[in-house]
Each structure stands twice: as structure tokens, then as C-alpha cells.
Coordinates of N, CA and C in Angstrom, one line a residue:
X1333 N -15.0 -11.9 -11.6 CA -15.1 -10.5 -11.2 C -13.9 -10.0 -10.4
X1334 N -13.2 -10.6 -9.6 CA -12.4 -10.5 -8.8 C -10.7 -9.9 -10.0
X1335 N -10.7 -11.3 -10.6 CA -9.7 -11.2 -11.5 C -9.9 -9.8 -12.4
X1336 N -11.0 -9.5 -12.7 CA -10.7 -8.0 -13.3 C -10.7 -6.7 -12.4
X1337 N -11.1 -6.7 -11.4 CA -10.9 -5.5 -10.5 C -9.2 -6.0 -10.4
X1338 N -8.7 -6.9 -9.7 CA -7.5 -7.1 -9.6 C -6.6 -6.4 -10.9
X1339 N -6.9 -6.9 -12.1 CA -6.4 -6.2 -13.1 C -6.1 -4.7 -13.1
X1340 N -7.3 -4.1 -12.5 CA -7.5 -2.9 -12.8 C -6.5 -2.2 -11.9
X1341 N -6.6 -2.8 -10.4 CA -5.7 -2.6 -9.5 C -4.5 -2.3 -9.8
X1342 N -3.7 -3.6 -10.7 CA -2.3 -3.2 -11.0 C -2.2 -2.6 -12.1
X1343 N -3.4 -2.0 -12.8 CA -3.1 -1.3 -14.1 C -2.8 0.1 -13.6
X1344 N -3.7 0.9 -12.1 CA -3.5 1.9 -11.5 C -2.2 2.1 -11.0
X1345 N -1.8 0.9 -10.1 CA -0.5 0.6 -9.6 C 0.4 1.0 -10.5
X1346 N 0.6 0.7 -11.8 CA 1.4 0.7 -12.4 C 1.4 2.4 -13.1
X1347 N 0.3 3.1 -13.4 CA 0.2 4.0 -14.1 C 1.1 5.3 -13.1
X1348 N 0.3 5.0 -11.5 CA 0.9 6.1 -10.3 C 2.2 5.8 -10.7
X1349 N 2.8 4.9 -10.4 CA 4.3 4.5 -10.7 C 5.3 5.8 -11.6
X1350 N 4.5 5.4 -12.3 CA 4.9 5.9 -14.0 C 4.7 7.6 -13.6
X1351 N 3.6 7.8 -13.2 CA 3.6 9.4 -13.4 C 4.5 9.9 -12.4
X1352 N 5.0 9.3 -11.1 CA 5.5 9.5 -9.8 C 7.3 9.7 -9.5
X1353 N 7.3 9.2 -11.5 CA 8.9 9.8 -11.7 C 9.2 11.0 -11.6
X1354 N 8.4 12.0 -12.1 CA 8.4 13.6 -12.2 C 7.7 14.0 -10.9
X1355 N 7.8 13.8 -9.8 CA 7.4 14.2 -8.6 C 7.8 15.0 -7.9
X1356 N 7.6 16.4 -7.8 CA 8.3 16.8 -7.7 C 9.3 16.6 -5.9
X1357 N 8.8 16.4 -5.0 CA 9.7 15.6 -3.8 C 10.5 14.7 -4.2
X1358 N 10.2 14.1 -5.5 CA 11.0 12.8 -5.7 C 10.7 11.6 -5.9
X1359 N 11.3 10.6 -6.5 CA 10.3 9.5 -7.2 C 10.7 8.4 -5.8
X1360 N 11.4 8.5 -5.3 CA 11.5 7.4 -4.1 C 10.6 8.1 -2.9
X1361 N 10.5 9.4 -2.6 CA 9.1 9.6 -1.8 C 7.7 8.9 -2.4
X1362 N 7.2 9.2 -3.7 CA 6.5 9.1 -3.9 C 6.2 7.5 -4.3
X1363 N 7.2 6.7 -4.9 CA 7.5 5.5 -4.5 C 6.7 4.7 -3.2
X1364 N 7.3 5.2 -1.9 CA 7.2 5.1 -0.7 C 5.7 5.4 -0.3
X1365 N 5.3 6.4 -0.4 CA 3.4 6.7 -0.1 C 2.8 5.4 -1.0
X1366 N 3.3 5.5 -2.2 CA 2.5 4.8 -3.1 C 2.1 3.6 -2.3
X1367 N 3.3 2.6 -2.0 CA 3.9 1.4 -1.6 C 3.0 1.2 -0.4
X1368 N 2.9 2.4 0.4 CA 2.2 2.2 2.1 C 0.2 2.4 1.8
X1369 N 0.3 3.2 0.6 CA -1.3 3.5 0.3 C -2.0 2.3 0.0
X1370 N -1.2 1.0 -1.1 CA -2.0 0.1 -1.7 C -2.2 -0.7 -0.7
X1371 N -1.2 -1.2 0.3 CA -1.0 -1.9 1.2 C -1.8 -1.7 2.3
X1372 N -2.1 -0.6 2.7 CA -3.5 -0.4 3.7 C -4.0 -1.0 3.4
X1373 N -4.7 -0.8 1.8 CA -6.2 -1.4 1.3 C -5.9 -2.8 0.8
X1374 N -4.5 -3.5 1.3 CA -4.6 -4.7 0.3 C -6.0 -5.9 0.9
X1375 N -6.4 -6.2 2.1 CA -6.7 -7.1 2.7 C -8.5 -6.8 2.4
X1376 N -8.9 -5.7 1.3 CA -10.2 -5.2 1.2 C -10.6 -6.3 0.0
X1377 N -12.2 -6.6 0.7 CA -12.9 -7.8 -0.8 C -14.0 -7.2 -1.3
X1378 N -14.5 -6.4 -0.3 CA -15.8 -5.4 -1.0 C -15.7 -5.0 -2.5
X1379 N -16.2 -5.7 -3.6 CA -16.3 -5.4 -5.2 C -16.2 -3.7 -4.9
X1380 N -17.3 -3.2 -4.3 CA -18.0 -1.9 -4.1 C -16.5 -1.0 -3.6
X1381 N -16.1 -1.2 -2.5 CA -15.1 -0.3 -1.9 C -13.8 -0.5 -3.1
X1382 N -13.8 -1.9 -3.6 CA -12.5 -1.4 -5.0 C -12.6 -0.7 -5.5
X1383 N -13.9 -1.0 -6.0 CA -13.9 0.3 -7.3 C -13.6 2.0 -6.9
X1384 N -14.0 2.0 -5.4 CA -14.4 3.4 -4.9 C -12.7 3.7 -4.4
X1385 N -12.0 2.8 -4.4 CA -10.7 3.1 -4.3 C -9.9 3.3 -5.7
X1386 N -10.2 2.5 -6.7 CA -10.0 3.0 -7.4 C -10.2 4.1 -8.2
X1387 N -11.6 4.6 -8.1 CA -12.1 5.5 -8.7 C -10.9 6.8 -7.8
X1388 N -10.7 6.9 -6.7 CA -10.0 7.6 -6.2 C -8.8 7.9 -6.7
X1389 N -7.9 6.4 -7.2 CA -6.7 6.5 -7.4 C -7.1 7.2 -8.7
X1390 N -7.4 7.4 -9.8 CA -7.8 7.9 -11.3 C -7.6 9.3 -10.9
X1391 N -8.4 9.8 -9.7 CA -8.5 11.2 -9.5 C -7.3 11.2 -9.4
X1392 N -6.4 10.6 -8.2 CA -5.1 11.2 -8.2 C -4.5 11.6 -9.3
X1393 N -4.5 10.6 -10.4 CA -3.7 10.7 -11.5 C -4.3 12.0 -11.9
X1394 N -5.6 12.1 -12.5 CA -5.5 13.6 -13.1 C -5.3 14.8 -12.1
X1395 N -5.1 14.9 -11.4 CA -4.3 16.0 -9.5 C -3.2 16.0 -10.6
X1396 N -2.3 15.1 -10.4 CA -0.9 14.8 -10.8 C -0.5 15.5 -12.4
X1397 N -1.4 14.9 -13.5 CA -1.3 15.3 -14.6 C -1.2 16.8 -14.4
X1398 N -2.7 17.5 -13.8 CA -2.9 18.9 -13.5 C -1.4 19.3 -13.1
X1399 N -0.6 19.1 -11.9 CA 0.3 19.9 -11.8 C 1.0 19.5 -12.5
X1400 N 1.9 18.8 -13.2 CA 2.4 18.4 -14.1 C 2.3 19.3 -15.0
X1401 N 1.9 19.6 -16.0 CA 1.3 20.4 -17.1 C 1.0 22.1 -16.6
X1402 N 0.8 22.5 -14.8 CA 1.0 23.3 -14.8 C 2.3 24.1 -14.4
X1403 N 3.6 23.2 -14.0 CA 4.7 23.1 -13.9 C 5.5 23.5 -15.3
X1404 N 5.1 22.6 -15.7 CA 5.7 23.0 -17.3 C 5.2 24.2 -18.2
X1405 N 4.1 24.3 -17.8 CA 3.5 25.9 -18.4 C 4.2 27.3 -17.7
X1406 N 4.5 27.1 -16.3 CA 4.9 28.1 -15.7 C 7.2 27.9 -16.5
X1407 N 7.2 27.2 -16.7 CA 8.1 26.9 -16.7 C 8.6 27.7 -18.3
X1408 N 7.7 27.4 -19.5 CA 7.2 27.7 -20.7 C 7.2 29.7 -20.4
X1409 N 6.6 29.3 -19.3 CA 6.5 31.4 -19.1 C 7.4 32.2 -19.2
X1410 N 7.8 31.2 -17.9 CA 9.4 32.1 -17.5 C 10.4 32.2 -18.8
X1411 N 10.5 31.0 -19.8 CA 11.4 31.1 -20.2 C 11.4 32.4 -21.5
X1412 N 9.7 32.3 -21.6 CA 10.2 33.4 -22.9 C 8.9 34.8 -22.5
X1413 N 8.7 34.7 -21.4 CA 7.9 36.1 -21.1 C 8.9 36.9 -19.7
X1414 N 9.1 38.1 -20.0 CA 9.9 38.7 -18.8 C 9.0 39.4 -17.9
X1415 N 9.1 38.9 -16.5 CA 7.9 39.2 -16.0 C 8.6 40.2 -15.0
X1416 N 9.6 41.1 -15.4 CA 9.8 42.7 -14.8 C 9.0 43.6 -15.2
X1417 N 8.7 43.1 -16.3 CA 8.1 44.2 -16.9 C 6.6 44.0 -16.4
X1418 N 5.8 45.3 -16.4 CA 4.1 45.6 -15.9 C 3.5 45.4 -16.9

């Protein structure tokens, strides 16, 4: 049981990583939180609180996606709607 929550762990690890290139502060900030976030919780055995930590990290990710996708839509706007106009 251990061995797959573990898994799961660095599957999350790895996904924040990945999304945390487009950040907008920057991928070595968000690097940095990332790095200090897992690390609080490394020394946790509760099956129960993994999962509830991971269920949290997931949320982050779709937070992230969310602005992501709304960044590029506003971006999408600007480029071909002129918003002088009423």
C-alpha cells in the first residue's frame, strides 16, 4: 500500500513540476515552494492524510490549468478583438 501511494506521490511531484514551467512568477519560484511544500509533509505515514494531501495537490493542478487557459484566452482577446471600442 505504501509503495503505491508513494507512486502517486511522485507522479504529482512530477506533474506540479511540469505545469510550474509556465508560472507566471517563474519556474524557479515555483520550483522553490514546490521543493519546501513536499518536504513539510515528507516525514507523514497516515495512508489517510496522503491521500488528503494528495487529493489537494490535484486541486492545485486544475487552479493552475484554470489560469493557464485563462491567460491564454485573455491573450487570444487582445490579440484579435479591439477593446477601444464600446
Amino acid at each position: 500500500m505504501a509503495n503505491s501511494l508513494r507512486s502517486e506521490v511522485i507522479k504529482l511531484y512530477k506533474n506540479l513540476l511540469y505545469l510550474g514551467r509556465e508560472y507566471p512568477k517563474g519556474a524557479d519560484y515555483f520550483r522553490s515552494r514546490l521543493k519546501a511544500a513536499f518536504l513539510k509533509n515528507k516525514d507523514e505515514t497516515d495512508p489517510e492524510k496522503i491521500k488528503q494531501l494528495i487529493a489537494r495537490g490535484e486541486f492545485v493542478i486544475k487552479e493552475l490549468e484554470a489560469l493557464y487557459f485563462l491567460r491564454k484566452y485573455r491573450a487570444m482577446k487582445h490579440r484579435y478583438y479591439d477593446d477601444d471600442k464600446p
